[in-house]
Amino acid sequence: MAEGKTITLNMGPHHPATHGVLRVEVELDGEIIVKATPYIGYLHRGIEKLAESKNYQQAIPLSDRLDYASASANNMGYCTAVEKLMGIEVPKRAQYLRVIMAELARIMGHHLWIGTHALDIGAMTVIFYAFRDREMIMDINEEIAGYRLTPTFFRIGGVAADTTPDFIKKVREFVKWFPKALQGYHTLLTENKIWTTRTMGIGPISAKDAINAGLTGPSLRGSGVAYDIRKAFPYSSYDDFDFKIPVGEKGDVYDRYLVRMEEFAQSIKIIDQAIENLPEGPVAIDSPWITNPDLVSVQTDISELARRFVLHTKGPVGPDKEVYHAVEGAKGELGFYLVGDGTEHPFRMKVRSPCFYLASALPRLLVGHMIADAIAIIGSIDVVLGEIDR
Amino acid sequence: MGIENQLTGDNILVTSLNKLVNWSRSNSVWPCTFGLACCALEMIATSLASFDISRFGSEVFRPSPRQSDLLIVAGTVSKKMAPMVKRVYDQMADPKWVIAMGACASCGGTFQSYAVLQGVDQIIPVDVYLPGCPPRPEALLAGLMKIQEKIRTENLNQRPDFKPGERYETQVPKVELIR
Amino acid sequence: MVSATIDNREISVPEGTTILEAAQKAGIDIPTLCHHKRLPPIGSCNMCIVEINGNTKPVNSCNSPVEEGMKVATDTKALHEQRVVNLKKILKHHALDCPICDKAGECDLQDVVYRLGVTDAPFEPRENPRIAEYSTSLIRYWPERCILCQRCVTACNAIKGIGAIDIKSDGDDGQIVVVDADKCKSCGECLFVCPTGALTENLSRYKGRPWLENRVETTCTYCGCGCQLQLKVMDNRVIGVTTDVDRGVNQGSLCVKGRFGYEFIGDENRLTTPLIKENGEFREASWDEALDLTAQKFSSIKEESGPDSIAGLTSAKCTNEENYLFQKFMRAVIGTNNVDHCARL
């Protein structure tokens, strides 16, 4: 370390490269970071507390807004947790549709990551291509759920609606198109000299450190640990599909980049299998205590009408017990800890957000690197502040 | 094609300063890169190829508030973030406009909680409110067009940043004379 | 005290307690439609049926007392099926108008349907539609929503002792009829106990949904009883009055004024400033001006004709403390004993 005083530099919360409202206070010795302290809470919206005042069904839109870059993946976490609490088994077709939506959301999240990450490091072109393909997923979301970014397509006990012919067509088109687009990203970045110089050997974290820091998802797999909840604790029919867990070796920015690029391909593979083998059947369980009756019978049957009113005014009742359920979100292990108290509202909802652990690993990732590399490292762990602050 | 074809030979264009200034301001509304939450993603989508905000002269997203004219408050403003939003707004040079993008920035939206500011208009003046959670990129473009419409109908000496008594005092009568 | 077992839970209750009450005390919820805490057992809905000592013939728990050593089962498969059959009988002709029903959202019938998970009860219109015979200017009877639970009739007889309405019981065609129209005071007791939307209030109809309202606890201002009210508030306007069975001196009862006399709260004609009459016309004035003028007039009358030329009359809407202050003012400041209260008139 060179002699002389260190200077303290504040990045954020309004900084174009911190991906939201993350604030990092870095202490610099020349250009070398000697200390980094992340400050969070600038997007604290009280989602966990709000969920206590809403019924189980109403809290689904809140989960969309946790990791808003890949909304459906959060729906998957929340809904499967509530279903575990209530002891519901979702129909196979709904499980497959959920897998399709969650994997599309994962691709969406990775699109945002690759676009902004490359933009921060100086490769501006990638974001245009990434968002071109992201729009295709947005169209698919809109086709089936009516909403682009935060579809809220999941429901307790299934999904909101059955597929439309256009949905299947659009998903197939996307599955056919995307490998070519992915090849395009590779062409732009993977062997790009500037890109490799900016990312190789930057921000490495060993497998042991990554596990100790609680990292999950692509950031952990970049360090060589093949841990993926989709494989380790399969949920929602993930064990039906054939896919691999990509892992890196060194755990630096470039390895995390390669892992996510390979996840693109694996997600497409899962979507392809799911859409081609989509089982027939209902898309939601038919339970008078949980799911809405269909609108035709509501107009001819008083008991269905009454049930609809109670479901809308009070909501489904959860049992008096507690569960923890985790799914593989786009950023890592997204867990929901729910405590039911026998009413329509959860007594407590705790979100185990992967981004919180990623952000808390920032101090050890940043120290020893140049200030310019801080941007590459923050980009490579891919934090979303909605999930950190909740 | 455009106006230049009509200008063959020696010509003179007559307009009021008001119109000229408003015309140039309305077609170069530079937004500040300021994403807070989910709406920021739709703002990014708006600025990129599919929706192409540069058709409206607003593709130049400036990271520095000093260089921008438009603050798009894209997302939930928490009470911890509110002072920073206010500071960014204060740092922007006049003339400046504000779009409250999405339900959260307009009124708190679904987050009626202890931690969230119930509408950014509690701390800074807002010109256009966009409904939606988040609004579609088309909605943001519609909001931008509303801002442009507003700019075009503005009267220079009635803007909030107009300070009578300084240089304008001597210039305003001249504007009247030209007209 | 008698001891018994309900759903394998040991209970011990005073003699004479019904099975339903004992179960509720033990935290076991038995669905009911006609039972109401303030009313004597009616036994018309057959929802609260239970099995005693494994006997396959179920009995109504609301009017069977607990006996020593009884073994009660409240939720068996057979009971559930029987309840569903009974409920479907009720639902058969129940009007399909939850979307416009004021009760929807806090309706006991809806809750029981939801709880029993009935999903198939197709609506059949009546051959001879019922005609609404009972109605007042404040209460409306919707005959197609009525499930003939008889809570209203029992409340009118047992709580108020009026007996204005009765059931014309003729099987499926039964409905509420008026026994003596002059007896009905529109107290709304029937409306409060109604488990469905068969009796609704005319003033608050279509003004708000139960799940959108705020309930504000307050005390009635009409007289000295101090009944506890819950004002239904939506968008800062009072849109109705209800009350709670467990609260205050009234325990769920209200009179016609307390239940229906709330519209003055948001009335446009309410005075917001004092008015002073000058040359036969009122003009708006400030409080200081009005009080000065009143004090000056009182002093001059007292000087001219003596203190006994002034009399004071207070309103029952004032609190006791205000009334005390008023008589103190009349006696000590004005100097007269001419003070009275509207409740004595």
mmCIF file with all atom_site columns, N, CA and C in Angstrom, chain A residues 14-16, chain B residues 30-34 60-71 88 91-93:
data_model
loop_
_atom_site.group_PDB
_atom_site.id
_atom_site.type_symbol
_atom_site.label_atom_id
_atom_site.label_alt_id
_atom_site.label_comp_id
_atom_site.label_asym_id
_atom_site.label_entity_id
_atom_site.label_seq_id
_atom_site.pdbx_PDB_ins_code
_atom_site.Cartn_x
_atom_site.Cartn_y
_atom_site.Cartn_z
_atom_site.occupancy
_atom_site.B_iso_or_equiv
_atom_site.pdbx_formal_charge
_atom_site.auth_seq_id
_atom_site.auth_comp_id
_atom_site.auth_asym_id
_atom_site.auth_atom_id
_atom_site.pdbx_PDB_model_num
ATOM 1  N N  . HIS A 1 14 ? -27.690 7.846  -6.067  1.00 0.00 ? 14 HIS A N  1
ATOM 2  C CA . HIS A 1 14 ? -28.045 8.189  -7.451  1.00 0.00 ? 14 HIS A CA 1
ATOM 3  C C  . HIS A 1 14 ? -26.771 8.100  -8.270  1.00 0.00 ? 14 HIS A C  1
ATOM 4  N N  . HIS A 1 15 ? -26.527 6.907  -8.802  1.00 0.00 ? 15 HIS A N  1
ATOM 5  C CA . HIS A 1 15 ? -25.327 6.705  -9.593  1.00 0.00 ? 15 HIS A CA 1
ATOM 6  C C  . HIS A 1 15 ? -25.708 5.785  -10.741 1.00 0.00 ? 15 HIS A C  1
ATOM 7  N N  . PRO A 1 16 ? -25.347 6.136  -11.973 1.00 0.00 ? 16 PRO A N  1
ATOM 8  C CA . PRO A 1 16 ? -25.833 5.343  -13.103 1.00 0.00 ? 16 PRO A CA 1
ATOM 9  C C  . PRO A 1 16 ? -25.336 3.906  -13.106 1.00 0.00 ? 16 PRO A C  1
ATOM 10 N N  . TRP B 2 30 ? -33.914 16.814 -22.228 1.00 0.00 ? 30 TRP B N  1
ATOM 11 C CA . TRP B 2 30 ? -32.947 15.790 -21.831 1.00 0.00 ? 30 TRP B CA 1
ATOM 12 C C  . TRP B 2 30 ? -33.288 15.266 -20.452 1.00 0.00 ? 30 TRP B C  1
ATOM 13 N N  . PRO B 2 31 ? -33.597 13.981 -20.343 1.00 0.00 ? 31 PRO B N  1
ATOM 14 C CA . PRO B 2 31 ? -33.939 13.452 -19.011 1.00 0.00 ? 31 PRO B CA 1
ATOM 15 C C  . PRO B 2 31 ? -32.688 13.148 -18.196 1.00 0.00 ? 31 PRO B C  1
ATOM 16 N N  . CYS B 2 32 ? -32.904 13.086 -16.904 1.00 0.00 ? 32 CYS B N  1
ATOM 17 C CA . CYS B 2 32 ? -31.843 12.717 -15.978 1.00 0.00 ? 32 CYS B CA 1
ATOM 18 C C  . CYS B 2 32 ? -31.886 11.195 -15.790 1.00 0.00 ? 32 CYS B C  1
ATOM 19 N N  . THR B 2 33 ? -30.745 10.534 -15.823 1.00 0.00 ? 33 THR B N  1
ATOM 20 C CA . THR B 2 33 ? -30.712 9.087  -15.562 1.00 0.00 ? 33 THR B CA 1
ATOM 21 C C  . THR B 2 33 ? -30.994 8.860  -14.091 1.00 0.00 ? 33 THR B C  1
ATOM 22 N N  . PHE B 2 34 ? -32.212 8.541  -13.780 1.00 0.00 ? 34 PHE B N  1
ATOM 23 C CA . PHE B 2 34 ? -32.551 8.476  -12.371 1.00 0.00 ? 34 PHE B CA 1
ATOM 24 C C  . PHE B 2 34 ? -33.589 7.384  -12.160 1.00 0.00 ? 34 PHE B C  1
ATOM 25 N N  . VAL B 2 60 ? -30.906 11.734 -24.959 1.00 0.00 ? 60 VAL B N  1
ATOM 26 C CA . VAL B 2 60 ? -29.675 12.031 -24.236 1.00 0.00 ? 60 VAL B CA 1
ATOM 27 C C  . VAL B 2 60 ? -29.947 11.978 -22.736 1.00 0.00 ? 60 VAL B C  1
ATOM 28 N N  . PHE B 2 61 ? -29.822 10.796 -22.181 1.00 0.00 ? 61 PHE B N  1
ATOM 29 C CA . PHE B 2 61 ? -29.988 10.658 -20.729 1.00 0.00 ? 61 PHE B CA 1
ATOM 30 C C  . PHE B 2 61 ? -28.705 11.127 -20.060 1.00 0.00 ? 61 PHE B C  1
ATOM 31 N N  . ARG B 2 62 ? -28.797 12.142 -19.236 1.00 0.00 ? 62 ARG B N  1
ATOM 32 C CA . ARG B 2 62 ? -27.592 12.664 -18.597 1.00 0.00 ? 62 ARG B CA 1
ATOM 33 C C  . ARG B 2 62 ? -27.475 12.110 -17.179 1.00 0.00 ? 62 ARG B C  1
ATOM 34 N N  . PRO B 2 63 ? -26.319 11.581 -16.850 1.00 0.00 ? 63 PRO B N  1
ATOM 35 C CA . PRO B 2 63 ? -26.139 11.146 -15.457 1.00 0.00 ? 63 PRO B CA 1
ATOM 36 C C  . PRO B 2 63 ? -26.059 12.325 -14.503 1.00 0.00 ? 63 PRO B C  1
ATOM 37 N N  . SER B 2 64 ? -25.715 13.496 -15.022 1.00 0.00 ? 64 SER B N  1
ATOM 38 C CA . SER B 2 64 ? -25.563 14.638 -14.124 1.00 0.00 ? 64 SER B CA 1
ATOM 39 C C  . SER B 2 64 ? -26.819 15.493 -14.154 1.00 0.00 ? 64 SER B C  1
ATOM 40 N N  . PRO B 2 65 ? -27.357 15.804 -13.001 1.00 0.00 ? 65 PRO B N  1
ATOM 41 C CA . PRO B 2 65 ? -28.562 16.630 -12.987 1.00 0.00 ? 65 PRO B CA 1
ATOM 42 C C  . PRO B 2 65 ? -28.323 18.008 -13.596 1.00 0.00 ? 65 PRO B C  1
ATOM 43 N N  . ARG B 2 66 ? -27.074 18.471 -13.554 1.00 0.00 ? 66 ARG B N  1
ATOM 44 C CA . ARG B 2 66 ? -26.788 19.815 -14.071 1.00 0.00 ? 66 ARG B CA 1
ATOM 45 C C  . ARG B 2 66 ? -27.088 19.938 -15.550 1.00 0.00 ? 66 ARG B C  1
ATOM 46 N N  . GLN B 2 67 ? -27.003 18.811 -16.257 1.00 0.00 ? 67 GLN B N  1
ATOM 47 C CA . GLN B 2 67 ? -27.157 18.885 -17.700 1.00 0.00 ? 67 GLN B CA 1
ATOM 48 C C  . GLN B 2 67 ? -28.536 18.466 -18.166 1.00 0.00 ? 67 GLN B C  1
ATOM 49 N N  . SER B 2 68 ? -29.440 18.172 -17.227 1.00 0.00 ? 68 SER B N  1
ATOM 50 C CA . SER B 2 68 ? -30.713 17.625 -17.686 1.00 0.00 ? 68 SER B CA 1
ATOM 51 C C  . SER B 2 68 ? -31.860 18.592 -17.406 1.00 0.00 ? 68 SER B C  1
ATOM 52 N N  . ASP B 2 69 ? -32.924 18.412 -18.203 1.00 0.00 ? 69 ASP B N  1
ATOM 53 C CA . ASP B 2 69 ? -34.086 19.284 -18.097 1.00 0.00 ? 69 ASP B CA 1
ATOM 54 C C  . ASP B 2 69 ? -35.270 18.583 -17.459 1.00 0.00 ? 69 ASP B C  1
ATOM 55 N N  . LEU B 2 70 ? -35.253 17.256 -17.541 1.00 0.00 ? 70 LEU B N  1
ATOM 56 C CA . LEU B 2 70 ? -36.441 16.513 -17.144 1.00 0.00 ? 70 LEU B CA 1
ATOM 57 C C  . LEU B 2 70 ? -36.057 15.470 -16.103 1.00 0.00 ? 70 LEU B C  1
ATOM 58 N N  . LEU B 2 71 ? -36.769 15.480 -14.997 1.00 0.00 ? 71 LEU B N  1
ATOM 59 C CA . LEU B 2 71 ? -36.543 14.452 -13.973 1.00 0.00 ? 71 LEU B CA 1
ATOM 60 C C  . LEU B 2 71 ? -37.686 13.458 -14.068 1.00 0.00 ? 71 LEU B C  1
ATOM 61 N N  . VAL B 2 88 ? -31.447 16.070 -6.115  1.00 0.00 ? 88 VAL B N  1
ATOM 62 C CA . VAL B 2 88 ? -31.257 15.966 -7.563  1.00 0.00 ? 88 VAL B CA 1
ATOM 63 C C  . VAL B 2 88 ? -32.095 17.027 -8.264  1.00 0.00 ? 88 VAL B C  1
ATOM 64 N N  . GLN B 2 91 ? -30.566 20.397 -7.850  1.00 0.00 ? 91 GLN B N  1
ATOM 65 C CA . GLN B 2 91 ? -29.329 20.581 -8.614  1.00 0.00 ? 91 GLN B CA 1
ATOM 66 C C  . GLN B 2 91 ? -29.578 20.819 -10.087 1.00 0.00 ? 91 GLN B C  1
ATOM 67 N N  . MET B 2 92 ? -30.753 20.462 -10.556 1.00 0.00 ? 92 MET B N  1
ATOM 68 C CA . MET B 2 92 ? -31.030 20.667 -11.973 1.00 0.00 ? 92 MET B CA 1
ATOM 69 C C  . MET B 2 92 ? -31.177 22.148 -12.266 1.00 0.00 ? 92 MET B C  1
ATOM 70 N N  . ALA B 2 93 ? -30.650 22.535 -13.450 1.00 0.00 ? 93 ALA B N  1
ATOM 71 C CA . ALA B 2 93 ? -30.732 23.940 -13.819 1.00 0.00 ? 93 ALA B CA 1
ATOM 72 C C  . ALA B 2 93 ? -32.099 24.234 -14.427 1.00 0.00 ? 93 ALA B C  1
#
